[in-house]
mmCIF file of C-alpha atoms and ligand atoms in Angstrom:
data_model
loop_
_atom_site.group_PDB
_atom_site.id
_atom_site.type_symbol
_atom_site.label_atom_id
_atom_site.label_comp_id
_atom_site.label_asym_id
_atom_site.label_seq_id
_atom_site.Cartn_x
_atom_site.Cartn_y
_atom_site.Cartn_z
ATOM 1 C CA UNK A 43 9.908 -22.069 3.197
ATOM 2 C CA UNK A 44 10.083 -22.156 -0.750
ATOM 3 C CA UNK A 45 8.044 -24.455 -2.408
ATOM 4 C CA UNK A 46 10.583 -26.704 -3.858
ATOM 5 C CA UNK A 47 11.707 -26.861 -0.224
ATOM 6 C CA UNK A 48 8.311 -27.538 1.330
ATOM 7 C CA UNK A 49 8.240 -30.512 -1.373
ATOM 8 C CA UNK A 50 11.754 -31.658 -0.626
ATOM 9 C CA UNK A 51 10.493 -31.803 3.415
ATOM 10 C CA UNK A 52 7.147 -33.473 3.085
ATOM 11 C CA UNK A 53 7.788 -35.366 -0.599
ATOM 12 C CA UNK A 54 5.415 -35.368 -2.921
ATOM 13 C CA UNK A 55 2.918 -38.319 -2.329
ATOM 14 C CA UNK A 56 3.665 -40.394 -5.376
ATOM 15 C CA UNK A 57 7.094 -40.896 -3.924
ATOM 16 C CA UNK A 58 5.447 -42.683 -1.003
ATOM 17 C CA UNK A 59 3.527 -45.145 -2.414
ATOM 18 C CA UNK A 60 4.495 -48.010 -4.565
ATOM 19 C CA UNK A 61 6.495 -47.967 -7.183
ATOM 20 C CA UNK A 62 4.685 -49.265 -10.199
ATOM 21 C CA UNK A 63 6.142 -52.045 -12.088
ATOM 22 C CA UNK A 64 7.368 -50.974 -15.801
ATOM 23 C CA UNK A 65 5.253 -52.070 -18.837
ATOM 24 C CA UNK A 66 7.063 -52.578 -22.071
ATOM 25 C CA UNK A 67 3.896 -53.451 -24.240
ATOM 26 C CA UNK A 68 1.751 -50.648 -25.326
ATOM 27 C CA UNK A 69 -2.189 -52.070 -25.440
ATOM 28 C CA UNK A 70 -3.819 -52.004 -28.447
ATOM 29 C CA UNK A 71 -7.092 -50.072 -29.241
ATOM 30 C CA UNK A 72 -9.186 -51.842 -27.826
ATOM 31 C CA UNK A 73 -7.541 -55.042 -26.186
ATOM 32 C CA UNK A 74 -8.905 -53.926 -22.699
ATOM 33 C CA UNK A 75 -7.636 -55.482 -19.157
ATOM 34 C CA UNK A 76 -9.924 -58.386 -17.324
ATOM 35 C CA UNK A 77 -10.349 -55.442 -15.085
ATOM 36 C CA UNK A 78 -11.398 -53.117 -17.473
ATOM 37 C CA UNK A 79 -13.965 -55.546 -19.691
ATOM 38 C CA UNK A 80 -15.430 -56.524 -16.521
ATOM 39 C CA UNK A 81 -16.587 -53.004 -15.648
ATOM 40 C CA UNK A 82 -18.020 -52.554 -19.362
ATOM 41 C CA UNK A 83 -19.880 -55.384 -18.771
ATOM 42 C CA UNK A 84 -20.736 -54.341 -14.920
ATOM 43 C CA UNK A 85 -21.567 -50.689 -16.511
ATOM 44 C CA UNK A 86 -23.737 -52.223 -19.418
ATOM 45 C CA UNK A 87 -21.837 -50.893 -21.560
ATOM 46 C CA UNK A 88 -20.536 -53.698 -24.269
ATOM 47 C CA UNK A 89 -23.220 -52.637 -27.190
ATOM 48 C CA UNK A 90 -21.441 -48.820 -26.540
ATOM 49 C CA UNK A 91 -18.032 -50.410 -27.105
ATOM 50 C CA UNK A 92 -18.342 -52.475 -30.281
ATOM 51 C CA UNK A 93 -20.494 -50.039 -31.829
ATOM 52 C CA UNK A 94 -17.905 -46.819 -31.130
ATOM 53 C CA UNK A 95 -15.342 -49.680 -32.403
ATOM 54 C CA UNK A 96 -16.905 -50.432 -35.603
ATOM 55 C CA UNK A 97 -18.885 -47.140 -36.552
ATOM 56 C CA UNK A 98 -16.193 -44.153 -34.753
ATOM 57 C CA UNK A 99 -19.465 -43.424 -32.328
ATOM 58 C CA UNK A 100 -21.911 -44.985 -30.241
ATOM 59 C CA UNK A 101 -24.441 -44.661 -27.764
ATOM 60 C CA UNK A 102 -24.517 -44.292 -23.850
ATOM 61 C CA UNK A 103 -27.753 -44.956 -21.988
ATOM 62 C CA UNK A 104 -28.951 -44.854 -18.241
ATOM 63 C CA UNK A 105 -25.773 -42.675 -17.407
ATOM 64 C CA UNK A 106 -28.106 -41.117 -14.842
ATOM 65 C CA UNK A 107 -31.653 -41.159 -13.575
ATOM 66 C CA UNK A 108 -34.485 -38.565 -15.213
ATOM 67 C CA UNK A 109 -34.075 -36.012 -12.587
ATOM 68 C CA UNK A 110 -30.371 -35.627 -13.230
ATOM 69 C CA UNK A 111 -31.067 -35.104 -16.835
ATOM 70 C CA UNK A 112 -33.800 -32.746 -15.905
ATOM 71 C CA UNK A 113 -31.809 -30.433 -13.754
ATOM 72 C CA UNK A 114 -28.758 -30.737 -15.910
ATOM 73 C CA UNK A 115 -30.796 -29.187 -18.663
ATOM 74 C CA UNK A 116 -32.367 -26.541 -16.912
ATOM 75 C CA UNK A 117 -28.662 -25.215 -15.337
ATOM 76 C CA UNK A 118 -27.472 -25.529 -19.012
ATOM 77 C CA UNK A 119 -29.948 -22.671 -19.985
ATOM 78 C CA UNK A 120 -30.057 -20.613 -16.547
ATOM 79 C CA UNK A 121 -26.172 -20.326 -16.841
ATOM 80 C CA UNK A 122 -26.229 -19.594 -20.698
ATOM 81 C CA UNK A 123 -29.144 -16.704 -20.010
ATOM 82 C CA UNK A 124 -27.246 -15.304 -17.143
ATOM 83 C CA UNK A 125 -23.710 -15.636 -18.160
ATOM 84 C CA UNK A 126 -24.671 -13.883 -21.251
ATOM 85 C CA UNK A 127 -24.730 -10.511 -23.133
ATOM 86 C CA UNK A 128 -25.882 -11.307 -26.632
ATOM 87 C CA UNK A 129 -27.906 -13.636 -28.447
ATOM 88 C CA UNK A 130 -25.239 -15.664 -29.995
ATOM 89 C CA UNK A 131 -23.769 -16.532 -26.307
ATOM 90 C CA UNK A 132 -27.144 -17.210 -24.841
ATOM 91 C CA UNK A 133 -27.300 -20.116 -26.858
ATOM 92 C CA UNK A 134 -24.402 -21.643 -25.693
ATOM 93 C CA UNK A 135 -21.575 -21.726 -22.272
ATOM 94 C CA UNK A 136 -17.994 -22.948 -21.915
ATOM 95 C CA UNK A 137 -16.029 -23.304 -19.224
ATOM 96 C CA UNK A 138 -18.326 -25.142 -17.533
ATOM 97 C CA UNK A 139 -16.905 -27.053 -14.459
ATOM 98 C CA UNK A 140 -17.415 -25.094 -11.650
ATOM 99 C CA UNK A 141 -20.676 -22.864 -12.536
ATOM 100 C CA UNK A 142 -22.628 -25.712 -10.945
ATOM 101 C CA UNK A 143 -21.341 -28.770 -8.607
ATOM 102 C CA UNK A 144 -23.627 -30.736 -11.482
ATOM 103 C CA UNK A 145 -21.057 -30.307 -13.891
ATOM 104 C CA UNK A 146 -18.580 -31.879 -11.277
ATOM 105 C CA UNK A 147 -20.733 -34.933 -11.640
ATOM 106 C CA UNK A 148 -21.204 -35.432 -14.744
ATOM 107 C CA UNK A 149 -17.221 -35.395 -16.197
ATOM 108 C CA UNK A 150 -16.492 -38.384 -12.967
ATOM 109 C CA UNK A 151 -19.147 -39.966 -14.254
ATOM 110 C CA UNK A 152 -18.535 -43.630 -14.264
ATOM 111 C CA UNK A 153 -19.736 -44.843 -17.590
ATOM 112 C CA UNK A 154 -18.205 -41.916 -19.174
ATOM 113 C CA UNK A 155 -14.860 -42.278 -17.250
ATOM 114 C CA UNK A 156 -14.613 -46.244 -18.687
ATOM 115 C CA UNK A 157 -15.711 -45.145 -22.179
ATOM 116 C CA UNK A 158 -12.758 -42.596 -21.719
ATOM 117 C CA UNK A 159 -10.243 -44.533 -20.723
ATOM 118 C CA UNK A 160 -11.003 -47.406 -23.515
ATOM 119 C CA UNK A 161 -10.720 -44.328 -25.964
ATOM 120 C CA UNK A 162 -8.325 -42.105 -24.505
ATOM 121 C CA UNK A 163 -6.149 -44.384 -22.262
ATOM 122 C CA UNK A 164 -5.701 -43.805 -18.011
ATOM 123 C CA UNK A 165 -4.547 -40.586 -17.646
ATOM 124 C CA UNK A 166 -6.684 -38.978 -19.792
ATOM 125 C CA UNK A 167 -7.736 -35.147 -19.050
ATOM 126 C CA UNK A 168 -10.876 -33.278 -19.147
ATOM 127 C CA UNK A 169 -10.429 -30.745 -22.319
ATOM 128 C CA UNK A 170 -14.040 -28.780 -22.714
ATOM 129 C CA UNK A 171 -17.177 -28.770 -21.149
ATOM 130 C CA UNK A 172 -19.401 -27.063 -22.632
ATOM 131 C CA UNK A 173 -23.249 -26.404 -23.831
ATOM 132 C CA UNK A 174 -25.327 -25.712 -26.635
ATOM 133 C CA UNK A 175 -29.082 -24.445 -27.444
ATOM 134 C CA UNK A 176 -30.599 -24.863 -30.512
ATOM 135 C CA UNK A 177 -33.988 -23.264 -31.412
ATOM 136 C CA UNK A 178 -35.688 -24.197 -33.822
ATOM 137 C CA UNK A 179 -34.185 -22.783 -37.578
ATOM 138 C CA UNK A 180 -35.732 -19.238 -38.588
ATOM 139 C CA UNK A 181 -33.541 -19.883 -41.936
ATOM 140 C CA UNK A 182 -33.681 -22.251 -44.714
ATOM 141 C CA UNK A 183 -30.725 -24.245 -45.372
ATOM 142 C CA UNK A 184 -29.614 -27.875 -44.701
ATOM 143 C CA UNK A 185 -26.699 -26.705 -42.235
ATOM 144 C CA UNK A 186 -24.400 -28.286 -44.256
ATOM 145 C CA UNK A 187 -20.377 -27.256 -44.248
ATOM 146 C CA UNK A 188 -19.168 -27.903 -40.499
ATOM 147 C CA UNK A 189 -18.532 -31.194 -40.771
ATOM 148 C CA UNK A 190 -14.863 -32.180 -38.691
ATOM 149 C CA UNK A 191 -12.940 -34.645 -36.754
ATOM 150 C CA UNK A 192 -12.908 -33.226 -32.872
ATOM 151 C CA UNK A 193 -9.064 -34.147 -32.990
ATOM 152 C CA UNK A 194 -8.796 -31.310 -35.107
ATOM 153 C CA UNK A 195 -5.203 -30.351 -34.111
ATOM 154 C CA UNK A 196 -3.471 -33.628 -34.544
ATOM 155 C CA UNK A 197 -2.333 -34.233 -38.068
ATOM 156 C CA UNK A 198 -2.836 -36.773 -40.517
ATOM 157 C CA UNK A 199 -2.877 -39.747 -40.998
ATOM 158 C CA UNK A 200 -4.272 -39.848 -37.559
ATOM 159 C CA UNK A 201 -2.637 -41.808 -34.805
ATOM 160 C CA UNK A 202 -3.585 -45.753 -34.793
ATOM 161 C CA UNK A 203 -4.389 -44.669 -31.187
ATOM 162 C CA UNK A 204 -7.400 -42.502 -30.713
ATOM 163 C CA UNK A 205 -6.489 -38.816 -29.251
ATOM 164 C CA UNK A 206 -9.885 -37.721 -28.182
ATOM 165 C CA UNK A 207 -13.476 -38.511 -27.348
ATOM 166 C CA UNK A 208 -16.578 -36.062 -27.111
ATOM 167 C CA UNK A 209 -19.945 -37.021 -25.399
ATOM 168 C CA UNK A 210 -22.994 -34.927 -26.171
ATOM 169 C CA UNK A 211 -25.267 -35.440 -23.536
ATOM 170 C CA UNK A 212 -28.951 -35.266 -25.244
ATOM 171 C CA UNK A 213 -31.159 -33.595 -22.628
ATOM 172 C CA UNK A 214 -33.768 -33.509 -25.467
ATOM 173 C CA UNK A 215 -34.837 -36.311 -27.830
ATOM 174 C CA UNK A 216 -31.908 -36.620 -30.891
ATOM 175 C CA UNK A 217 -33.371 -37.098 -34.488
ATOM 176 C CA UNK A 218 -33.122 -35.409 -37.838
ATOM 177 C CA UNK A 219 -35.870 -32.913 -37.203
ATOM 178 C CA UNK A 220 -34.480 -32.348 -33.727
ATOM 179 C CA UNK A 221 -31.516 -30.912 -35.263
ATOM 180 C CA UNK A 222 -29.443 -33.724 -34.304
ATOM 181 C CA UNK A 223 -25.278 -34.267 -34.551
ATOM 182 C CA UNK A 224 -24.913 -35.713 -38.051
ATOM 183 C CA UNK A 225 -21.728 -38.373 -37.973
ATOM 184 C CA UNK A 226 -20.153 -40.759 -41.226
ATOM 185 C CA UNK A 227 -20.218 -43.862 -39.633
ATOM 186 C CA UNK A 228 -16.818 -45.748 -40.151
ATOM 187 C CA UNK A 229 -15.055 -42.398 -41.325
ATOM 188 C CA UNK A 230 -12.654 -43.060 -38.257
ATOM 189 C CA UNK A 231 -11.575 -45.623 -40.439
ATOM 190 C CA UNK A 232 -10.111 -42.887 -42.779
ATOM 191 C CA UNK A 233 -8.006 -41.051 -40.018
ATOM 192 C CA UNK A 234 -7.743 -37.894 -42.060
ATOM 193 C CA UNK A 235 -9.725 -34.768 -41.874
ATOM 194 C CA UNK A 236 -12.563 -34.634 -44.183
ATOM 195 C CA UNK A 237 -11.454 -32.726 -47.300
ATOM 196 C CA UNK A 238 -12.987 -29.592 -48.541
ATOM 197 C CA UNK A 239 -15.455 -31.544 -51.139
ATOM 198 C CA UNK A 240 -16.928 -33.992 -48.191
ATOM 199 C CA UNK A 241 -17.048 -30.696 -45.783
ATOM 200 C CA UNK A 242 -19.179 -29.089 -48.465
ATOM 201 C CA UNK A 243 -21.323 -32.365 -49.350
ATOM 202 C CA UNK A 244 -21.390 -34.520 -46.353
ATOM 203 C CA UNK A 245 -21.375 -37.508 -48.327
ATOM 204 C CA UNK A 246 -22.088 -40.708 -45.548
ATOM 205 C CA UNK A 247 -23.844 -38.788 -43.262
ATOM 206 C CA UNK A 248 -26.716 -40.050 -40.811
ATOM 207 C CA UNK A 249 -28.513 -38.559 -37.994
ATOM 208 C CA UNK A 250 -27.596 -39.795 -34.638
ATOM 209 C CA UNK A 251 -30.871 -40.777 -32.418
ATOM 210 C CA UNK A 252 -31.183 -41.701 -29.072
ATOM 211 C CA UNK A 253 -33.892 -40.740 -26.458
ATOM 212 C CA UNK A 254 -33.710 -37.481 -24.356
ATOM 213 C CA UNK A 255 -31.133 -37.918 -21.370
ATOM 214 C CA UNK A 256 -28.944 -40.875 -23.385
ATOM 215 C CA UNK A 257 -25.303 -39.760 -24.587
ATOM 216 C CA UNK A 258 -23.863 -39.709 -28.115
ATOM 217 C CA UNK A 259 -20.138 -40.007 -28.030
ATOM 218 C CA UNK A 260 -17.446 -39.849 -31.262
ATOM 219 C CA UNK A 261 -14.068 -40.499 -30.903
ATOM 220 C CA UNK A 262 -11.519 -38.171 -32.394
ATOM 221 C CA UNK A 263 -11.049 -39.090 -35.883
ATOM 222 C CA UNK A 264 -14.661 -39.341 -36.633
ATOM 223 C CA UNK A 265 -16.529 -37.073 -39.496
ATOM 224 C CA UNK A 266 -19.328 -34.924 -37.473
ATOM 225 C CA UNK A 267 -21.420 -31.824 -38.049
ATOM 226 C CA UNK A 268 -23.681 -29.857 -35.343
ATOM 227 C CA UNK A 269 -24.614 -28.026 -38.288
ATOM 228 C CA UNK A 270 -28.503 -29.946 -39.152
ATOM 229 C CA UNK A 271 -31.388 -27.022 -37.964
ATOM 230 C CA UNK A 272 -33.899 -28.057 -35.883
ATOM 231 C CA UNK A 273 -36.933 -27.792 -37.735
ATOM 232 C CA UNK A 274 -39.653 -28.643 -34.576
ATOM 233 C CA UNK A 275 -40.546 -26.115 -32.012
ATOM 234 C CA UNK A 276 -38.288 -26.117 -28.684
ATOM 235 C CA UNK A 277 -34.480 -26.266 -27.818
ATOM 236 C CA UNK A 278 -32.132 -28.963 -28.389
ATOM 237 C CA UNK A 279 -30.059 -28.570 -25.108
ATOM 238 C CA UNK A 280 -26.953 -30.679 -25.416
ATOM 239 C CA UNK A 281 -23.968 -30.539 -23.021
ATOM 240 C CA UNK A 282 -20.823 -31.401 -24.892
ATOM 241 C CA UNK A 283 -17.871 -33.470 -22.657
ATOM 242 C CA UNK A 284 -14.577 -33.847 -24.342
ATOM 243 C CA UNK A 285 -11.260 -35.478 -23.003
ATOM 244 C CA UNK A 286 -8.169 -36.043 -24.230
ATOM 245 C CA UNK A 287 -5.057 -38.271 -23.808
ATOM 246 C CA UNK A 288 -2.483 -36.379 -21.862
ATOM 247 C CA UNK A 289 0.608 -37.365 -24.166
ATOM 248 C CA UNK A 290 1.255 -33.835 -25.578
ATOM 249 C CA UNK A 291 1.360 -31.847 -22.700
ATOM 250 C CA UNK A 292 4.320 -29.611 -21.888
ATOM 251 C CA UNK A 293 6.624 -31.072 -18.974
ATOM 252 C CA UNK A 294 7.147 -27.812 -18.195
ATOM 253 C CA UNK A 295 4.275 -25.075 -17.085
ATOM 254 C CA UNK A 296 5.623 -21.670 -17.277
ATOM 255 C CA UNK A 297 1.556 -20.522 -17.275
ATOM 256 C CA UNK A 298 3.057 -18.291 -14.068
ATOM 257 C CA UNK A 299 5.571 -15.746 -16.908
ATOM 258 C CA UNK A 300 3.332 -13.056 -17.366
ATOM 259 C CA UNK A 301 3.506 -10.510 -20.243
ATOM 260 C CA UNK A 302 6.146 -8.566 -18.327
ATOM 261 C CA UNK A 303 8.107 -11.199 -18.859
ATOM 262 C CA UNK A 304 7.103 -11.790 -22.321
ATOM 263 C CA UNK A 305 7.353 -7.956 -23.148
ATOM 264 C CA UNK A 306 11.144 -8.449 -24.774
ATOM 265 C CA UNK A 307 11.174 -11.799 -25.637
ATOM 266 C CA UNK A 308 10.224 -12.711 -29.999
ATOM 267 C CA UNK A 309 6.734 -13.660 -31.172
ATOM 268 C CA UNK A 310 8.098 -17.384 -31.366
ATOM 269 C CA UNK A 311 8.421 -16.874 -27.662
ATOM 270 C CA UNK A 312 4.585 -16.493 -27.178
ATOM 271 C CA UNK A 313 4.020 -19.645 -29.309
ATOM 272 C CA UNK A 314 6.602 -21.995 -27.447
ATOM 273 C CA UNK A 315 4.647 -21.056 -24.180
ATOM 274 C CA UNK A 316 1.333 -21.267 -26.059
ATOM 275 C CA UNK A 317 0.037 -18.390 -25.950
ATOM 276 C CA UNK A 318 -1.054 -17.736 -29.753
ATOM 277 C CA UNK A 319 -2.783 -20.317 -29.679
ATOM 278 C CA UNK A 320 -6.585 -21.318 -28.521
ATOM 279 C CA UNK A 321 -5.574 -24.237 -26.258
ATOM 280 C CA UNK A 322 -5.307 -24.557 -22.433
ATOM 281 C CA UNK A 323 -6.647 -21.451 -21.344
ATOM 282 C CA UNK A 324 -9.453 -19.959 -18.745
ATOM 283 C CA UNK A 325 -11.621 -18.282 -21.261
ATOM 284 C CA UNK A 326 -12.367 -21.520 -23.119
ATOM 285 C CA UNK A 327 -11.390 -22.442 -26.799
ATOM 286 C CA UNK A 328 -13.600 -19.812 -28.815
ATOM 287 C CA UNK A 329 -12.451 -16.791 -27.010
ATOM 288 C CA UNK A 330 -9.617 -16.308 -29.154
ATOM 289 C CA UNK A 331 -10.736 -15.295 -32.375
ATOM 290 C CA UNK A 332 -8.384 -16.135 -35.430
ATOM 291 C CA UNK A 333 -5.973 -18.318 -32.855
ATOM 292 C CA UNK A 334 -8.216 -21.549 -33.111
ATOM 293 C CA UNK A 335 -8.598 -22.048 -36.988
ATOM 294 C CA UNK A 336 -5.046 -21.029 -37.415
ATOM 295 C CA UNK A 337 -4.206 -23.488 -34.521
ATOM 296 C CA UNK A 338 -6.037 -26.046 -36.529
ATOM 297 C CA UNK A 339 -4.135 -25.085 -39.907
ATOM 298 C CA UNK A 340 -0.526 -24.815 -37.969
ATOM 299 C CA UNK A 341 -1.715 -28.847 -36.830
ATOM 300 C CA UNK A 342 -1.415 -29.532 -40.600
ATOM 301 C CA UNK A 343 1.986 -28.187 -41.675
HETATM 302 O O1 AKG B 559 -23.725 -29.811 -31.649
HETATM 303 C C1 AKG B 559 -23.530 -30.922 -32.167
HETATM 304 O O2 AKG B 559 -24.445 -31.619 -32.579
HETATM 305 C C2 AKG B 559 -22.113 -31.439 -32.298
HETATM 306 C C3 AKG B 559 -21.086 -30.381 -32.071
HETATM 307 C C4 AKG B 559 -19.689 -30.876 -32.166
HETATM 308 O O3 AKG B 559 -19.076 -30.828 -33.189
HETATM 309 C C5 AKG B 559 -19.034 -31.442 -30.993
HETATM 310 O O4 AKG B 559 -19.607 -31.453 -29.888
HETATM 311 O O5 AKG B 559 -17.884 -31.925 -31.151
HETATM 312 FE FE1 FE2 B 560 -17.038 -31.705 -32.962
#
């Protein structure tokens, strides 16, 4: 039996439960359901939501217990040493989700998943999970010249609606000397990307701090930088969480065409079925050399 036939037999399961009524009114950012600001409050999460609301980031505490931060770090660096050949990789992993059943955990997590869906809407779809170690600098320099909005492919002005949230989680303590994410508090307010001057400056910028195992979280239009050194001794292990709202995904996945199929078929082929660019793929964003930053430019045009 095909598939399509096999689905035609059995139906797929959304056709067997309820049909949802329509809703004409889009929600504003921010004007969440009784349901909804009853779990933030449940989840002890209100400070998190007006300060993400007025600043562009904000705090999550108590997402787990000690232990859970504990082992979470220490599977951040046993998969980054192991999965690694050279230096540069061993201080960082992608691709995260399945190399431990921790990572499972952490994206359902329930005070991330309501943060999410505030910032992202229901719906919304896990985009990177990924890790970074930072030792302590062996260079001068004040890091400066990374500084970006995470919804880096979405042009401006940005969307009323926010397209994307990241959560670091801090499984050691975040301050200046720690080497901590630097963010422009209210630059969401902008919804641009930062312009070359403010990249090279960083006018605006503070050091996030929180304790070691709380979460910093930005939503897509906000000014950050990963770029401040850590100038104490030890790592600054930080798993980094993104989602995304799923409004510009393809109807259509023709992931299956292989490059048989593509052998005869224009460049502009490749593109339509995204595959010159960094997006959506099993290797994780950075594997593909010059297509991210000239994703991020082709966002702009
Ligand atoms: O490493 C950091 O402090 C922040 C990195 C970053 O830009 C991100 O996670 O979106
Ligand atoms: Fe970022």
């Amino acid at each position: 039996m095909s598939e399509a036939e096999a689905l035609r037999e059995e139906g797929p399961k959304e056709m067997t439960e309820e049909m949802p009524p329509p809703v004409f009114e889009t929600r504003q950012p921010f004007d969440l359901t009784d349901e909804l600001r009853a779990r933030v409050a449940e989840l002890d999460l209100v400070d998190s939501v007006e300060h993400v609301k007025e600043h562009g980031y904000g705090y999550v505490h108590d997402a787990a217990p000690p232990e859970f931060v504990a082992r979470l770090r220490e599977t951040i660096i046993r998969i980054a040493q192991s999965d690694a050949e050279s230096v540069l990789a061993r201080l960082g992993a992608t691709m995260l989700l399945p190399k431990d059943p921790i990572f499972a955990e952490v994206v359902v997590n329930p005070k991330l998943l309501t943060m999410v869906e505030i910032l992202c809407g229901k719906g919304a779809m896990l985009s990177q999970v990924a890790a970074t170690i930072k030792p302590r600098a062996t260079e001068p320099g004040d890091g400066k010249g990374g500084l970006h909005a995470d919804q880096n492919w979405t042009p401006a002005p940005f969307p009323v609606h926010n397209q994307l949230v990241t959560f670091c989680w801090a499984c050691d303590e975040f301050n200046e000397a720690a080497g901590s994410t630097r963010v422009v508090p209210g630059s969401h307010r902008e919804r641009r990307h930062p312009n070359q001057r403010e990249v090279a400056e960083e006018p605006g910028v503070i050091h996030t701090e929180c304790p070691a195992g709380s979460l910093v979280f930005w939503d897509g239009s906000t000014w950050h930088s990963g770029g401040a050194p850590r100038t104490v001794d030890g790592e600054r292990v930080v798993l980094h969480v993104t989602y995304s709202r799923m409004a510009m995904r393809p109807v259509e996945c023709y992931d299956f065409l292989g490059e048989d199929w593509l052998a005869d078929k224009p460049w502009e082929m490749r593109v339509l079925l995204g595959r010159e660019d960094f997006l959506n793929t099993p290797q994780g964003g950075f594997a593909h050399g010059i297509k991210l930053p000239r994703a991020m430019n082709w966002a702009k045009t």
